[in-house]
Amino acid sequence: QNGVMSGLMQMLLLKVSAHITEQLGMAPGGEFREAFKEASKVPFCKFHLGDRPIPVTFKRAIAALSFWQKVKLAWGLCFLSDPISKDDVEKCKQKDLLEQMMAEMIGEFPDLHRTIVSERDIYLTYMLKQAAKQIELPRASENEPRKYIPAVVVGVVGMGHVPGIEKNWNSDLKIQEIMSVPPPSASSKVFKFVLKATVFGLLGYGCYRIGHRTVQFVLSMPATQSYLQRLTEVPQ
């Protein structure tokens, strides 16, 4: 539904998620599930999913990467097998180490960091600010002055997004640009064509081989040979 490259990237990230789950005995994103459960206990509490839709993020991230960067990223995700412990997770919560990991990601994949982290910082900040707007109280009549009460908002985000949200909080944010999906590049179109041609070619060759062997097997059966022999002996 979301394109070949986006689908492959989702499969690779699911593989990473499964690897983390296997190593730690728990799935990533537990903080969000816990927030949902806690919100259900609070009267009149509204629960908002405030992140940018995954298809938009994936498509923008893939479009930002060159062909070789895509290959390098896919290779790294395919062969991710490093052991992960709960102590490693706790270390990642340290601000200095987190900033170091972010800096490494910026150095190796700057465009990926921009689309997956920086743009989502802006989107998350925008959504939090929308949720934090003052709430207007109902008025008994048109002549009654407007009264407002502050909104109480609890935002649950990944630690890597906190500095970006703090940085963008007082800015006038517009999210139209980071919600658009760029058209596929020429190299992406060529790659899709080659991939489809390869898949259909392999399928066609497989069907030919299976059909060829099936015909040979049927012809080699004694009943078939006997029937063909009788046909040849039929008087002209």
JSON list of C-alpha atoms in Angstrom, two decimals:
[
{"chain": "A", "resi": 1, "resn": "GLN", "atom": "CA", "xyz": [0.00, 0.00, 0.00]},
{"chain": "A", "resi": 2, "resn": "ASN", "atom": "CA", "xyz": [2.80, 2.43, 0.83]},
{"chain": "A", "resi": 3, "resn": "GLY", "atom": "CA", "xyz": [5.30, 1.44, -1.86]},
{"chain": "A", "resi": 4, "resn": "VAL", "atom": "CA", "xyz": [8.02, -1.19, -2.22]},
{"chain": "A", "resi": 5, "resn": "MET", "atom": "CA", "xyz": [10.83, 0.69, -0.43]},
{"chain": "A", "resi": 6, "resn": "SER", "atom": "CA", "xyz": [8.58, 1.83, 2.41]},
{"chain": "A", "resi": 7, "resn": "GLY", "atom": "CA", "xyz": [7.28, -1.72, 2.86]},
{"chain": "A", "resi": 8, "resn": "LEU", "atom": "CA", "xyz": [10.81, -3.17, 2.91]},
{"chain": "A", "resi": 9, "resn": "MET", "atom": "CA", "xyz": [11.91, -0.55, 5.45]},
{"chain": "A", "resi": 10, "resn": "GLN", "atom": "CA", "xyz": [8.94, -1.38, 7.68]},
{"chain": "A", "resi": 11, "resn": "MET", "atom": "CA", "xyz": [9.83, -5.08, 7.50]},
{"chain": "A", "resi": 12, "resn": "LEU", "atom": "CA", "xyz": [13.43, -4.34, 8.51]},
{"chain": "A", "resi": 13, "resn": "LEU", "atom": "CA", "xyz": [12.34, -2.15, 11.44]},
{"chain": "A", "resi": 14, "resn": "LEU", "atom": "CA", "xyz": [9.94, -4.88, 12.58]},
{"chain": "A", "resi": 15, "resn": "LYS", "atom": "CA", "xyz": [12.92, -7.25, 12.50]},
{"chain": "A", "resi": 16, "resn": "VAL", "atom": "CA", "xyz": [14.86, -4.80, 14.72]},
{"chain": "A", "resi": 17, "resn": "SER", "atom": "CA", "xyz": [11.87, -4.55, 17.07]},
{"chain": "A", "resi": 18, "resn": "ALA", "atom": "CA", "xyz": [11.66, -8.35, 17.27]},
{"chain": "A", "resi": 19, "resn": "HIS", "atom": "CA", "xyz": [15.40, -8.52, 18.02]},
{"chain": "A", "resi": 20, "resn": "ILE", "atom": "CA", "xyz": [15.04, -6.01, 20.88]},
{"chain": "A", "resi": 21, "resn": "THR", "atom": "CA", "xyz": [11.99, -7.86, 22.23]},
{"chain": "A", "resi": 22, "resn": "GLU", "atom": "CA", "xyz": [13.85, -11.17, 22.15]},
{"chain": "A", "resi": 23, "resn": "GLN", "atom": "CA", "xyz": [16.88, -9.71, 23.92]},
{"chain": "A", "resi": 24, "resn": "LEU", "atom": "CA", "xyz": [15.03, -7.78, 26.64]},
{"chain": "A", "resi": 25, "resn": "GLY", "atom": "CA", "xyz": [11.86, -9.80, 27.05]},
{"chain": "A", "resi": 26, "resn": "MET", "atom": "CA", "xyz": [9.77, -6.68, 26.41]},
{"chain": "A", "resi": 27, "resn": "ALA", "atom": "CA", "xyz": [8.63, -4.84, 23.31]},
{"chain": "A", "resi": 28, "resn": "PRO", "atom": "CA", "xyz": [9.72, -1.27, 22.51]},
{"chain": "A", "resi": 29, "resn": "GLY", "atom": "CA", "xyz": [7.11, 1.45, 23.07]},
{"chain": "A", "resi": 30, "resn": "GLY", "atom": "CA", "xyz": [6.03, 0.28, 26.52]},
{"chain": "A", "resi": 31, "resn": "GLU", "atom": "CA", "xyz": [5.89, 3.88, 27.77]},
{"chain": "A", "resi": 32, "resn": "PHE", "atom": "CA", "xyz": [3.16, 4.69, 25.24]},
{"chain": "A", "resi": 33, "resn": "ARG", "atom": "CA", "xyz": [1.09, 1.64, 26.16]},
{"chain": "A", "resi": 34, "resn": "GLU", "atom": "CA", "xyz": [1.44, 2.57, 29.83]},
{"chain": "A", "resi": 35, "resn": "ALA", "atom": "CA", "xyz": [0.34, 6.16, 29.07]},
{"chain": "A", "resi": 36, "resn": "PHE", "atom": "CA", "xyz": [-2.76, 4.82, 27.31]},
{"chain": "A", "resi": 37, "resn": "LYS", "atom": "CA", "xyz": [-3.66, 2.66, 30.32]},
{"chain": "A", "resi": 38, "resn": "GLU", "atom": "CA", "xyz": [-3.14, 5.55, 32.76]},
{"chain": "A", "resi": 39, "resn": "ALA", "atom": "CA", "xyz": [-5.22, 7.92, 30.63]},
{"chain": "A", "resi": 40, "resn": "SER", "atom": "CA", "xyz": [-8.16, 5.50, 30.78]},
{"chain": "A", "resi": 41, "resn": "LYS", "atom": "CA", "xyz": [-8.15, 5.85, 34.59]},
{"chain": "A", "resi": 42, "resn": "VAL", "atom": "CA", "xyz": [-8.53, 9.66, 34.55]},
{"chain": "A", "resi": 43, "resn": "PRO", "atom": "CA", "xyz": [-12.11, 11.00, 34.19]},
{"chain": "A", "resi": 44, "resn": "PHE", "atom": "CA", "xyz": [-12.72, 13.07, 31.01]},
{"chain": "A", "resi": 45, "resn": "CYS", "atom": "CA", "xyz": [-9.15, 12.47, 29.86]},
{"chain": "A", "resi": 46, "resn": "LYS", "atom": "CA", "xyz": [-8.65, 12.52, 26.08]},
{"chain": "A", "resi": 47, "resn": "PHE", "atom": "CA", "xyz": [-5.87, 10.42, 24.57]},
{"chain": "A", "resi": 48, "resn": "HIS", "atom": "CA", "xyz": [-4.18, 11.77, 21.44]},
{"chain": "A", "resi": 49, "resn": "LEU", "atom": "CA", "xyz": [-1.74, 10.00, 19.12]},
{"chain": "A", "resi": 50, "resn": "GLY", "atom": "CA", "xyz": [0.47, 12.98, 18.44]},
{"chain": "A", "resi": 51, "resn": "ASP", "atom": "CA", "xyz": [3.21, 11.61, 16.18]},
{"chain": "A", "resi": 52, "resn": "ARG", "atom": "CA", "xyz": [3.44, 12.08, 12.42]},
{"chain": "A", "resi": 53, "resn": "PRO", "atom": "CA", "xyz": [1.89, 9.18, 10.45]},
{"chain": "A", "resi": 54, "resn": "ILE", "atom": "CA", "xyz": [4.43, 6.42, 9.82]},
{"chain": "A", "resi": 55, "resn": "PRO", "atom": "CA", "xyz": [3.91, 6.25, 5.99]},
{"chain": "A", "resi": 56, "resn": "VAL", "atom": "CA", "xyz": [4.75, 9.98, 5.67]},
{"chain": "A", "resi": 57, "resn": "THR", "atom": "CA", "xyz": [7.90, 9.61, 7.80]},
{"chain": "A", "resi": 58, "resn": "PHE", "atom": "CA", "xyz": [9.07, 6.51, 5.92]},
{"chain": "A", "resi": 59, "resn": "LYS", "atom": "CA", "xyz": [8.49, 7.98, 2.47]},
{"chain": "A", "resi": 60, "resn": "ARG", "atom": "CA", "xyz": [10.24, 11.23, 3.35]},
{"chain": "A", "resi": 61, "resn": "ALA", "atom": "CA", "xyz": [13.14, 9.33, 4.94]},
{"chain": "A", "resi": 62, "resn": "ILE", "atom": "CA", "xyz": [13.57, 7.01, 1.95]},
{"chain": "A", "resi": 63, "resn": "ALA", "atom": "CA", "xyz": [13.35, 9.89, -0.52]},
{"chain": "A", "resi": 64, "resn": "ALA", "atom": "CA", "xyz": [16.08, 11.75, 1.40]},
{"chain": "A", "resi": 65, "resn": "LEU", "atom": "CA", "xyz": [18.58, 8.87, 1.17]},
{"chain": "A", "resi": 66, "resn": "SER", "atom": "CA", "xyz": [20.81, 8.12, -1.80]},
{"chain": "A", "resi": 67, "resn": "PHE", "atom": "CA", "xyz": [20.81, 4.63, -3.30]},
{"chain": "A", "resi": 68, "resn": "TRP", "atom": "CA", "xyz": [24.03, 3.63, -1.52]},
{"chain": "A", "resi": 69, "resn": "GLN", "atom": "CA", "xyz": [22.79, 5.04, 1.79]},
{"chain": "A", "resi": 70, "resn": "LYS", "atom": "CA", "xyz": [19.66, 2.90, 1.43]},
{"chain": "A", "resi": 71, "resn": "VAL", "atom": "CA", "xyz": [21.81, -0.18, 0.76]},
{"chain": "A", "resi": 72, "resn": "LYS", "atom": "CA", "xyz": [24.08, 0.62, 3.73]},
{"chain": "A", "resi": 73, "resn": "LEU", "atom": "CA", "xyz": [21.11, 1.17, 6.07]},
{"chain": "A", "resi": 74, "resn": "ALA", "atom": "CA", "xyz": [19.31, -1.99, 4.90]},
{"chain": "A", "resi": 75, "resn": "TRP", "atom": "CA", "xyz": [22.51, -4.03, 5.28]},
{"chain": "A", "resi": 76, "resn": "GLY", "atom": "CA", "xyz": [23.00, -2.77, 8.84]},
{"chain": "A", "resi": 77, "resn": "LEU", "atom": "CA", "xyz": [19.39, -3.54, 9.80]},
{"chain": "A", "resi": 78, "resn": "CYS", "atom": "CA", "xyz": [19.43, -6.99, 8.15]},
{"chain": "A", "resi": 79, "resn": "PHE", "atom": "CA", "xyz": [22.48, -8.16, 10.07]},
{"chain": "A", "resi": 80, "resn": "LEU", "atom": "CA", "xyz": [21.71, -6.53, 13.41]},
{"chain": "A", "resi": 81, "resn": "SER", "atom": "CA", "xyz": [22.60, -9.19, 15.96]},
{"chain": "A", "resi": 82, "resn": "ASP", "atom": "CA", "xyz": [24.42, -7.33, 18.74]},
{"chain": "A", "resi": 83, "resn": "PRO", "atom": "CA", "xyz": [23.30, -8.42, 22.22]},
{"chain": "A", "resi": 84, "resn": "ILE", "atom": "CA", "xyz": [21.25, -5.85, 24.17]},
{"chain": "A", "resi": 85, "resn": "SER", "atom": "CA", "xyz": [20.87, -5.90, 27.95]},
{"chain": "A", "resi": 86, "resn": "LYS", "atom": "CA", "xyz": [18.70, -3.89, 30.33]},
{"chain": "A", "resi": 87, "resn": "ASP", "atom": "CA", "xyz": [21.87, -2.18, 31.55]},
{"chain": "A", "resi": 88, "resn": "ASP", "atom": "CA", "xyz": [22.51, -0.99, 28.01]},
{"chain": "A", "resi": 89, "resn": "VAL", "atom": "CA", "xyz": [19.02, 0.50, 27.90]},
{"chain": "A", "resi": 90, "resn": "GLU", "atom": "CA", "xyz": [19.60, 2.32, 31.20]},
{"chain": "A", "resi": 91, "resn": "LYS", "atom": "CA", "xyz": [22.89, 3.71, 29.86]},
{"chain": "A", "resi": 92, "resn": "CYS", "atom": "CA", "xyz": [21.03, 5.10, 26.84]},
{"chain": "A", "resi": 93, "resn": "LYS", "atom": "CA", "xyz": [18.91, 7.19, 29.24]},
{"chain": "A", "resi": 94, "resn": "GLN", "atom": "CA", "xyz": [22.01, 9.19, 30.21]},
{"chain": "A", "resi": 95, "resn": "LYS", "atom": "CA", "xyz": [21.91, 12.56, 28.50]},
{"chain": "A", "resi": 96, "resn": "ASP", "atom": "CA", "xyz": [25.59, 12.59, 27.46]},
{"chain": "A", "resi": 97, "resn": "LEU", "atom": "CA", "xyz": [25.43, 9.14, 25.87]},
{"chain": "A", "resi": 98, "resn": "LEU", "atom": "CA", "xyz": [22.13, 9.97, 24.15]},
{"chain": "A", "resi": 99, "resn": "GLU", "atom": "CA", "xyz": [23.64, 13.14, 22.66]},
{"chain": "A", "resi": 100, "resn": "GLN", "atom": "CA", "xyz": [26.67, 11.12, 21.50]},
{"chain": "A", "resi": 101, "resn": "MET", "atom": "CA", "xyz": [24.42, 8.56, 19.77]},
{"chain": "A", "resi": 102, "resn": "MET", "atom": "CA", "xyz": [22.47, 11.36, 18.07]},
{"chain": "A", "resi": 103, "resn": "ALA", "atom": "CA", "xyz": [25.71, 12.98, 16.91]},
{"chain": "A", "resi": 104, "resn": "GLU", "atom": "CA", "xyz": [26.87, 9.65, 15.41]},
{"chain": "A", "resi": 105, "resn": "MET", "atom": "CA", "xyz": [23.56, 9.29, 13.57]},
{"chain": "A", "resi": 106, "resn": "ILE", "atom": "CA", "xyz": [23.84, 12.86, 12.23]},
{"chain": "A", "resi": 107, "resn": "GLY", "atom": "CA", "xyz": [27.38, 12.16, 11.03]},
{"chain": "A", "resi": 108, "resn": "GLU", "atom": "CA", "xyz": [26.51, 8.91, 9.26]},
{"chain": "A", "resi": 109, "resn": "PHE", "atom": "CA", "xyz": [22.98, 9.62, 8.00]},
{"chain": "A", "resi": 110, "resn": "PRO", "atom": "CA", "xyz": [22.32, 13.40, 8.25]},
{"chain": "A", "resi": 111, "resn": "ASP", "atom": "CA", "xyz": [19.25, 13.28, 5.98]},
{"chain": "A", "resi": 112, "resn": "LEU", "atom": "CA", "xyz": [17.81, 10.33, 7.90]},
{"chain": "A", "resi": 113, "resn": "HIS", "atom": "CA", "xyz": [18.25, 12.20, 11.19]},
{"chain": "A", "resi": 114, "resn": "ARG", "atom": "CA", "xyz": [16.52, 15.25, 9.69]},
{"chain": "A", "resi": 115, "resn": "THR", "atom": "CA", "xyz": [13.44, 13.31, 8.55]},
{"chain": "A", "resi": 116, "resn": "ILE", "atom": "CA", "xyz": [13.12, 10.82, 11.43]},
{"chain": "A", "resi": 117, "resn": "VAL", "atom": "CA", "xyz": [14.18, 13.04, 14.35]},
{"chain": "A", "resi": 118, "resn": "SER", "atom": "CA", "xyz": [14.28, 16.78, 13.56]},
{"chain": "A", "resi": 119, "resn": "GLU", "atom": "CA", "xyz": [11.07, 16.93, 11.50]},
{"chain": "A", "resi": 120, "resn": "ARG", "atom": "CA", "xyz": [9.22, 14.85, 14.07]},
{"chain": "A", "resi": 121, "resn": "ASP", "atom": "CA", "xyz": [10.50, 17.20, 16.80]},
{"chain": "A", "resi": 122, "resn": "ILE", "atom": "CA", "xyz": [8.67, 19.97, 14.97]},
{"chain": "A", "resi": 123, "resn": "TYR", "atom": "CA", "xyz": [5.52, 17.87, 14.47]},
{"chain": "A", "resi": 124, "resn": "LEU", "atom": "CA", "xyz": [5.43, 16.69, 18.10]},
{"chain": "A", "resi": 125, "resn": "THR", "atom": "CA", "xyz": [5.94, 20.26, 19.36]},
{"chain": "A", "resi": 126, "resn": "TYR", "atom": "CA", "xyz": [3.12, 21.51, 17.13]},
{"chain": "A", "resi": 127, "resn": "MET", "atom": "CA", "xyz": [0.72, 18.81, 18.35]},
{"chain": "A", "resi": 128, "resn": "LEU", "atom": "CA", "xyz": [1.62, 19.42, 22.00]},
{"chain": "A", "resi": 129, "resn": "LYS", "atom": "CA", "xyz": [1.06, 23.17, 21.59]},
{"chain": "A", "resi": 130, "resn": "GLN", "atom": "CA", "xyz": [-2.32, 22.51, 19.95]},
{"chain": "A", "resi": 131, "resn": "ALA", "atom": "CA", "xyz": [-3.31, 20.27, 22.88]},
{"chain": "A", "resi": 132, "resn": "ALA", "atom": "CA", "xyz": [-2.07, 22.86, 25.40]},
{"chain": "A", "resi": 133, "resn": "LYS", "atom": "CA", "xyz": [-4.29, 25.69, 24.15]},
{"chain": "A", "resi": 134, "resn": "GLN", "atom": "CA", "xyz": [-6.58, 27.25, 26.74]},
{"chain": "A", "resi": 135, "resn": "ILE", "atom": "CA", "xyz": [-10.09, 25.79, 26.98]},
{"chain": "A", "resi": 136, "resn": "GLU", "atom": "CA", "xyz": [-13.01, 28.19, 26.57]},
{"chain": "A", "resi": 137, "resn": "LEU", "atom": "CA", "xyz": [-15.79, 27.75, 29.12]},
{"chain": "A", "resi": 138, "resn": "PRO", "atom": "CA", "xyz": [-19.40, 27.66, 27.91]},
{"chain": "A", "resi": 139, "resn": "ARG", "atom": "CA", "xyz": [-21.26, 31.00, 28.14]},
{"chain": "A", "resi": 140, "resn": "ALA", "atom": "CA", "xyz": [-24.82, 31.53, 29.33]},
{"chain": "A", "resi": 141, "resn": "SER", "atom": "CA", "xyz": [-25.37, 34.32, 26.77]},
{"chain": "A", "resi": 142, "resn": "GLU", "atom": "CA", "xyz": [-23.60, 36.16, 23.94]},
{"chain": "A", "resi": 143, "resn": "ASN", "atom": "CA", "xyz": [-23.10, 39.20, 26.19]},
{"chain": "A", "resi": 144, "resn": "GLU", "atom": "CA", "xyz": [-21.23, 37.27, 28.85]},
{"chain": "A", "resi": 145, "resn": "PRO", "atom": "CA", "xyz": [-17.42, 37.72, 28.59]},
{"chain": "A", "resi": 146, "resn": "ARG", "atom": "CA", "xyz": [-15.36, 34.78, 27.41]},
{"chain": "A", "resi": 147, "resn": "LYS", "atom": "CA", "xyz": [-13.61, 32.81, 30.13]},
{"chain": "A", "resi": 148, "resn": "TYR", "atom": "CA", "xyz": [-10.79, 30.35, 29.70]},
{"chain": "A", "resi": 149, "resn": "ILE", "atom": "CA", "xyz": [-9.09, 27.72, 31.83]},
{"chain": "A", "resi": 150, "resn": "PRO", "atom": "CA", "xyz": [-5.65, 26.26, 31.19]},
{"chain": "A", "resi": 151, "resn": "ALA", "atom": "CA", "xyz": [-5.44, 22.81, 29.63]},
{"chain": "A", "resi": 152, "resn": "VAL", "atom": "CA", "xyz": [-3.65, 20.09, 31.58]},
{"chain": "A", "resi": 153, "resn": "VAL", "atom": "CA", "xyz": [-1.51, 18.08, 29.19]},
{"chain": "A", "resi": 154, "resn": "VAL", "atom": "CA", "xyz": [0.86, 15.17, 29.76]},
{"chain": "A", "resi": 155, "resn": "GLY", "atom": "CA", "xyz": [3.12, 14.51, 26.76]},
{"chain": "A", "resi": 156, "resn": "VAL", "atom": "CA", "xyz": [4.89, 11.15, 26.48]},
{"chain": "A", "resi": 157, "resn": "VAL", "atom": "CA", "xyz": [7.73, 11.22, 23.96]},
{"chain": "A", "resi": 158, "resn": "GLY", "atom": "CA", "xyz": [11.00, 9.43, 23.34]},
{"chain": "A", "resi": 159, "resn": "MET", "atom": "CA", "xyz": [13.98, 10.92, 25.20]},
{"chain": "A", "resi": 160, "resn": "GLY", "atom": "CA", "xyz": [15.71, 11.78, 21.93]},
{"chain": "A", "resi": 161, "resn": "HIS", "atom": "CA", "xyz": [12.90, 14.23, 21.07]},
{"chain": "A", "resi": 162, "resn": "VAL", "atom": "CA", "xyz": [12.97, 16.25, 24.31]},
{"chain": "A", "resi": 163, "resn": "PRO", "atom": "CA", "xyz": [15.81, 18.67, 23.30]},
{"chain": "A", "resi": 164, "resn": "GLY", "atom": "CA", "xyz": [14.15, 19.35, 19.94]},
{"chain": "A", "resi": 165, "resn": "ILE", "atom": "CA", "xyz": [10.75, 20.03, 21.55]},
{"chain": "A", "resi": 166, "resn": "GLU", "atom": "CA", "xyz": [12.34, 22.44, 24.02]},
{"chain": "A", "resi": 167, "resn": "LYS", "atom": "CA", "xyz": [14.17, 24.17, 21.16]},
{"chain": "A", "resi": 168, "resn": "ASN", "atom": "CA", "xyz": [11.03, 24.55, 18.99]},
{"chain": "A", "resi": 169, "resn": "TRP", "atom": "CA", "xyz": [8.53, 25.38, 21.73]},
{"chain": "A", "resi": 170, "resn": "ASN", "atom": "CA", "xyz": [8.61, 29.18, 21.32]},
{"chain": "A", "resi": 171, "resn": "SER", "atom": "CA", "xyz": [8.80, 29.10, 17.51]},
{"chain": "A", "resi": 172, "resn": "ASP", "atom": "CA", "xyz": [5.96, 29.76, 15.07]},
{"chain": "A", "resi": 173, "resn": "LEU", "atom": "CA", "xyz": [5.65, 26.27, 13.60]},
{"chain": "A", "resi": 174, "resn": "LYS", "atom": "CA", "xyz": [4.19, 25.24, 10.25]},
{"chain": "A", "resi": 175, "resn": "ILE", "atom": "CA", "xyz": [3.89, 21.54, 9.46]},
{"chain": "A", "resi": 176, "resn": "GLN", "atom": "CA", "xyz": [2.54, 21.64, 5.89]},
{"chain": "A", "resi": 177, "resn": "GLU", "atom": "CA", "xyz": [5.99, 21.21, 4.34]},
{"chain": "A", "resi": 178, "resn": "ILE", "atom": "CA", "xyz": [7.00, 18.23, 6.50]},
{"chain": "A", "resi": 179, "resn": "MET", "atom": "CA", "xyz": [3.67, 16.49, 5.78]},
{"chain": "A", "resi": 180, "resn": "SER", "atom": "CA", "xyz": [4.18, 16.37, 2.02]},
{"chain": "A", "resi": 181, "resn": "VAL", "atom": "CA", "xyz": [5.63, 13.29, 0.34]},
{"chain": "A", "resi": 182, "resn": "PRO", "atom": "CA", "xyz": [8.18, 14.14, -2.39]},
{"chain": "A", "resi": 183, "resn": "PRO", "atom": "CA", "xyz": [7.75, 12.46, -5.78]},
{"chain": "A", "resi": 184, "resn": "PRO", "atom": "CA", "xyz": [9.98, 9.42, -6.39]},
{"chain": "A", "resi": 185, "resn": "SER", "atom": "CA", "xyz": [13.41, 10.14, -7.89]},
{"chain": "A", "resi": 186, "resn": "ALA", "atom": "CA", "xyz": [14.57, 8.77, -11.24]},
{"chain": "A", "resi": 187, "resn": "SER", "atom": "CA", "xyz": [16.86, 6.24, -9.50]},
{"chain": "A", "resi": 188, "resn": "SER", "atom": "CA", "xyz": [13.95, 5.08, -7.35]},
{"chain": "A", "resi": 189, "resn": "LYS", "atom": "CA", "xyz": [11.79, 4.54, -10.45]},
{"chain": "A", "resi": 190, "resn": "VAL", "atom": "CA", "xyz": [14.57, 2.58, -12.15]},
{"chain": "A", "resi": 191, "resn": "PHE", "atom": "CA", "xyz": [15.10, 0.46, -9.02]},
{"chain": "A", "resi": 192, "resn": "LYS", "atom": "CA", "xyz": [11.37, -0.31, -8.80]},
{"chain": "A", "resi": 193, "resn": "PHE", "atom": "CA", "xyz": [11.25, -1.26, -12.49]},
{"chain": "A", "resi": 194, "resn": "VAL", "atom": "CA", "xyz": [14.31, -3.54, -12.16]},
{"chain": "A", "resi": 195, "resn": "LEU", "atom": "CA", "xyz": [12.91, -5.12, -8.98]},
{"chain": "A", "resi": 196, "resn": "LYS", "atom": "CA", "xyz": [9.51, -5.79, -10.57]},
{"chain": "A", "resi": 197, "resn": "ALA", "atom": "CA", "xyz": [11.10, -7.10, -13.77]},
{"chain": "A", "resi": 198, "resn": "THR", "atom": "CA", "xyz": [13.34, -9.43, -11.73]},
{"chain": "A", "resi": 199, "resn": "VAL", "atom": "CA", "xyz": [10.42, -10.74, -9.64]},
{"chain": "A", "resi": 200, "resn": "PHE", "atom": "CA", "xyz": [8.16, -11.33, -12.64]},
{"chain": "A", "resi": 201, "resn": "GLY", "atom": "CA", "xyz": [11.05, -12.83, -14.60]},
{"chain": "A", "resi": 202, "resn": "LEU", "atom": "CA", "xyz": [11.82, -15.31, -11.80]},
{"chain": "A", "resi": 203, "resn": "LEU", "atom": "CA", "xyz": [8.13, -16.17, -11.47]},
{"chain": "A", "resi": 204, "resn": "GLY", "atom": "CA", "xyz": [7.83, -16.72, -15.23]},
{"chain": "A", "resi": 205, "resn": "TYR", "atom": "CA", "xyz": [10.96, -18.86, -15.31]},
{"chain": "A", "resi": 206, "resn": "GLY", "atom": "CA", "xyz": [9.73, -20.85, -12.30]},
{"chain": "A", "resi": 207, "resn": "CYS", "atom": "CA", "xyz": [6.36, -21.49, -13.98]},
{"chain": "A", "resi": 208, "resn": "TYR", "atom": "CA", "xyz": [8.15, -22.55, -17.19]},
{"chain": "A", "resi": 209, "resn": "ARG", "atom": "CA", "xyz": [10.41, -25.01, -15.32]},
{"chain": "A", "resi": 210, "resn": "ILE", "atom": "CA", "xyz": [7.52, -26.46, -13.33]},
{"chain": "A", "resi": 211, "resn": "GLY", "atom": "CA", "xyz": [5.38, -26.79, -16.46]},
{"chain": "A", "resi": 212, "resn": "HIS", "atom": "CA", "xyz": [8.24, -28.36, -18.44]},
{"chain": "A", "resi": 213, "resn": "ARG", "atom": "CA", "xyz": [8.93, -30.94, -15.72]},
{"chain": "A", "resi": 214, "resn": "THR", "atom": "CA", "xyz": [5.21, -31.65, -15.31]},
{"chain": "A", "resi": 215, "resn": "VAL", "atom": "CA", "xyz": [4.86, -32.36, -19.04]},
{"chain": "A", "resi": 216, "resn": "GLN", "atom": "CA", "xyz": [7.93, -34.61, -18.99]},
{"chain": "A", "resi": 217, "resn": "PHE", "atom": "CA", "xyz": [6.58, -36.49, -15.97]},
{"chain": "A", "resi": 218, "resn": "VAL", "atom": "CA", "xyz": [3.16, -37.00, -17.56]},
{"chain": "A", "resi": 219, "resn": "LEU", "atom": "CA", "xyz": [4.71, -38.19, -20.83]},
{"chain": "A", "resi": 220, "resn": "SER", "atom": "CA", "xyz": [6.95, -40.66, -18.98]},
{"chain": "A", "resi": 221, "resn": "MET", "atom": "CA", "xyz": [4.00, -42.35, -17.25]},
{"chain": "A", "resi": 222, "resn": "PRO", "atom": "CA", "xyz": [3.23, -45.87, -18.63]},
{"chain": "A", "resi": 223, "resn": "ALA", "atom": "CA", "xyz": [-0.47, -45.05, -19.07]},
{"chain": "A", "resi": 224, "resn": "THR", "atom": "CA", "xyz": [0.39, -41.99, -21.17]},
{"chain": "A", "resi": 225, "resn": "GLN", "atom": "CA", "xyz": [2.88, -43.90, -23.32]},
{"chain": "A", "resi": 226, "resn": "SER", "atom": "CA", "xyz": [0.36, -46.70, -23.86]},
{"chain": "A", "resi": 227, "resn": "TYR", "atom": "CA", "xyz": [-2.30, -44.20, -24.90]},
{"chain": "A", "resi": 228, "resn": "LEU", "atom": "CA", "xyz": [0.11, -42.46, -27.31]},
{"chain": "A", "resi": 229, "resn": "GLN", "atom": "CA", "xyz": [1.14, -45.82, -28.78]},
{"chain": "A", "resi": 230, "resn": "ARG", "atom": "CA", "xyz": [-2.49, -46.72, -29.45]},
{"chain": "A", "resi": 231, "resn": "LEU", "atom": "CA", "xyz": [-2.98, -43.37, -31.16]},
{"chain": "A", "resi": 232, "resn": "THR", "atom": "CA", "xyz": [-0.07, -44.02, -33.49]},
{"chain": "A", "resi": 233, "resn": "GLU", "atom": "CA", "xyz": [-1.46, -47.46, -34.33]},
{"chain": "A", "resi": 234, "resn": "VAL", "atom": "CA", "xyz": [-4.87, -46.12, -35.33]},
{"chain": "A", "resi": 235, "resn": "PRO", "atom": "CA", "xyz": [-5.37, -46.78, -39.11]},
{"chain": "A", "resi": 236, "resn": "GLN", "atom": "CA", "xyz": [-4.97, -43.69, -41.27]}
]
